[in-house]
Every structure is written in structure tokens, then in C-alpha cells.
Amino acid sequence: MGWTLPVWIAAVARAAVTKLLGYPFEEHQPLLLPDRDSPIQVAVSSAALLKEGTEALAIGYCDPGPGLDLTRNLEIWVRASWSGAPAEEWLELKAGEGVGTHGRGGRVSVSAFARELLRRNLRPLLLPERKVRLEVVLPRGRDLAARTSNAAFGVVDGLALIGTQAEVQRSAAPGQLNLALEELRQAVASKKFRGALTFVIGENGRDIAQRSRLNQYPVIKTGNWLGPLLVAAAEAGVSELLLLGYHGKLIKLAGGIFHTHHHLADGRLETLTALAVDANLPIERIQLLRGANSIEQALTQLVALDATAAKQLWQSLATAVERRSSAYVARYNSAPIAIGAVLFDRRRQLRWRGPIGKQLLKTSLN
């Protein structure tokens, strides 16, 4: 078992704050998690006072547990100092080198879960009038971010401090499928279950579901195992299923690829090109799409040249996701299920909806 990046940052931050308060350094920081009665112990490497005791710096290393993970051994620095923030704000969180922000110079990209971990573990240490400033630095963050989809969501200059849970879940590993299946079984067995679910692939989707008030129905993180989970949902009696995802992921479903990890299959530009042919776009537009380096580049270039065609194409994509997903489930199960698709863009805005997705979205927001 491993811990997500927000857990390690909270532990390093706690080491920095306790040092700033004058306590001796502890190699293992007790950390309170929302779903546990007793604290866990998280290792931190070092902490020291700076600038004659007016600041403290703590350092730790991320350990996400077994399996492939970009954050393995990621060095984390947290510098703590007292803040002159407005009275109602006890925490001033600053993005240092290697930490992603929403646009250059924008606010730090941090999930609600990560903020809650900081509040739960730091606020009780402070007197009511004390306000603390934390600067998080990830020395390798900028380089690692280039290997993630952060930029696709408008996060620049480093890694986003995202995550909605403490324990690492492997989106492509069989264990992730088993966890999602168990979560599905529990959701369907609940007395509150009314036949509707929302599927998201990753943490961005789950966060957007919460921010967009799409969590009235149970939200299940599928990882990349969409195919088996779609069938399992139908078998379990789910009658309405909303697929909420980044267009760069859900486009694979439109191409008939139902395990979405990039190690197994891609085909996104090929799928986009085929949809452009079906939409009778001019040949020069089709060639433009086929020659793009990424889905984002294809969309940006098409919007610049022909915004109407771009809107038509992405609407066709959302419809194709619904159609292919329904056909996939029908191959294995005859149970009736309405599958709707809602796609969000790199700015984390809900942009494209299939016909069924539009109806399910309207229902879930009422």
C-alpha cells in the first residue's frame, strides 16, 4: 500500500510547522486521515529553522507503494512561516518551484482533499490568532509534469497537488478493477440507490463531479477499466449511467477501445479522423486532424480555422461515445441501460454532451 502525494505533502508540512513552533523534529509524523480513527505514521527526512527562527523548512520523499508511479522518490520541500493573511484565512498556500498553477502566475492547483488534510493536521497546532504561510516546492516537479496530462487541464509550471483519497489506487492494475467492482456492488446495494450512477476515470473527473454538483448519484472511479465496469453496471441493475471524462480519454470509447490506458492502445487521432470523415468535413480539415501531434492540437487548430466544424465534430464524438458504449454492453448483457456521455476540456469545463448525456445531466442537476 502507498500514499498519494497530498498525504506526503501534509506530513512534510506538519514537520515544518512543528519545527517553526519550536518542537523537536520527529522522523515520523502522525497524520489524521478523514476515513481513519487513529493517525498513520508518515516518514519525513529532515526539518530545520531558517532566518533566525522566523521560517522552517522540512523535506520528505514520496513513496506511492508498489507499481509504476511518477511520484516515486519525489523530493518534497515545504517552507513554513507566519502569515499576515486576512483574519478569516488561517492558511496561505503558495506554489513554489515545480508545483502546478492554473495558468501562469495563477492559484495553486490543489484538490479539496489535499486542503482538508492540511486543515485537519495543521489547524489544531495553531493558536486561533496564528496564520501560517506554506510554500510547497517540488524540485523535479516541472520535469515530471511534462510526462503527465496536467497541461491538458490548464495546469502549468509543475505537478498538480490533486487526489481525493489517501491510498494510491492503480488505474490500470487488476486490483483497481476489483476495488471499483466492490464500490459498484456497495453503491447498488445501498438503500439510497435509485438506479443511477456516475463513472469517472480519474481524480480530475471525480473532482469535477463534486465541483459541478454531479455527485447526487454515487460517483465511482473506474480507472482505465471502463469496459468491464460498464457491463458490470448493467448486470447489477443500473438503469442510468453518466460517463464523465476528459475528451482525450473518452474518445477511445468512440473508437471501440474500452481499456483506456495508453500502454495498451491509443487510436485517438485515428478515431477523430474517422469521425471527421463521417461528418463530411472538407478533406483539408481531415488532413489537418490526421497530421496533428495531439488531440488538443487538433482541436485548437480546427477551432481556429472553422469553429462551426469543430463544434459539430466534438458533438459527434460525444454521441459516438454513447453509441459505442451501449453497443459494447449489449454484446454481453441484454439489460436495459441508458449510457450518457459528458466530456470536459483542458480548462476542466463541461463542454460536450451526447443526447443521453444531456438528459442525464439535466436530471442530475435538478
mmCIF file of C-alpha atoms in Angstrom, residues 70-77 96-100 136-147 157-160:
data_model
loop_
_atom_site.group_PDB
_atom_site.id
_atom_site.type_symbol
_atom_site.label_atom_id
_atom_site.label_comp_id
_atom_site.label_asym_id
_atom_site.label_seq_id
_atom_site.Cartn_x
_atom_site.Cartn_y
_atom_site.Cartn_z
ATOM 1 C CA LEU A 70 5.854 9.144 -11.463
ATOM 2 C CA THR A 71 5.920 10.431 -7.905
ATOM 3 C CA ARG A 72 8.157 7.654 -6.570
ATOM 4 C CA ASN A 73 11.007 9.215 -4.550
ATOM 5 C CA LEU A 74 9.748 12.677 -5.483
ATOM 6 C CA GLU A 75 11.505 15.166 -3.207
ATOM 7 C CA ILE A 76 9.141 17.495 -1.347
ATOM 8 C CA TRP A 77 10.111 20.746 0.357
ATOM 9 C CA GLY A 96 6.884 27.120 -5.267
ATOM 10 C CA GLU A 97 9.112 25.699 -7.989
ATOM 11 C CA GLY A 98 7.680 22.569 -9.577
ATOM 12 C CA VAL A 99 4.142 22.993 -8.239
ATOM 13 C CA GLY A 100 1.398 23.464 -10.824
ATOM 14 C CA VAL A 136 5.483 23.848 -1.403
ATOM 15 C CA VAL A 137 8.449 23.095 -3.669
ATOM 16 C CA LEU A 138 8.863 20.006 -5.853
ATOM 17 C CA PRO A 139 12.384 20.285 -7.324
ATOM 18 C CA ARG A 140 11.630 17.750 -10.079
ATOM 19 C CA GLY A 141 8.001 18.737 -10.472
ATOM 20 C CA ARG A 142 8.343 20.765 -13.655
ATOM 21 C CA ASP A 143 10.136 17.950 -15.493
ATOM 22 C CA LEU A 144 7.714 15.280 -14.280
ATOM 23 C CA ALA A 145 4.690 17.386 -15.213
ATOM 24 C CA ALA A 146 5.763 17.220 -18.854
ATOM 25 C CA ARG A 147 5.048 13.468 -18.684
ATOM 26 C CA ASP A 157 4.738 25.013 -14.354
ATOM 27 C CA GLY A 158 4.591 21.786 -12.368
ATOM 28 C CA LEU A 159 2.635 18.950 -10.805
ATOM 29 C CA ALA A 160 -0.894 19.480 -9.554
#
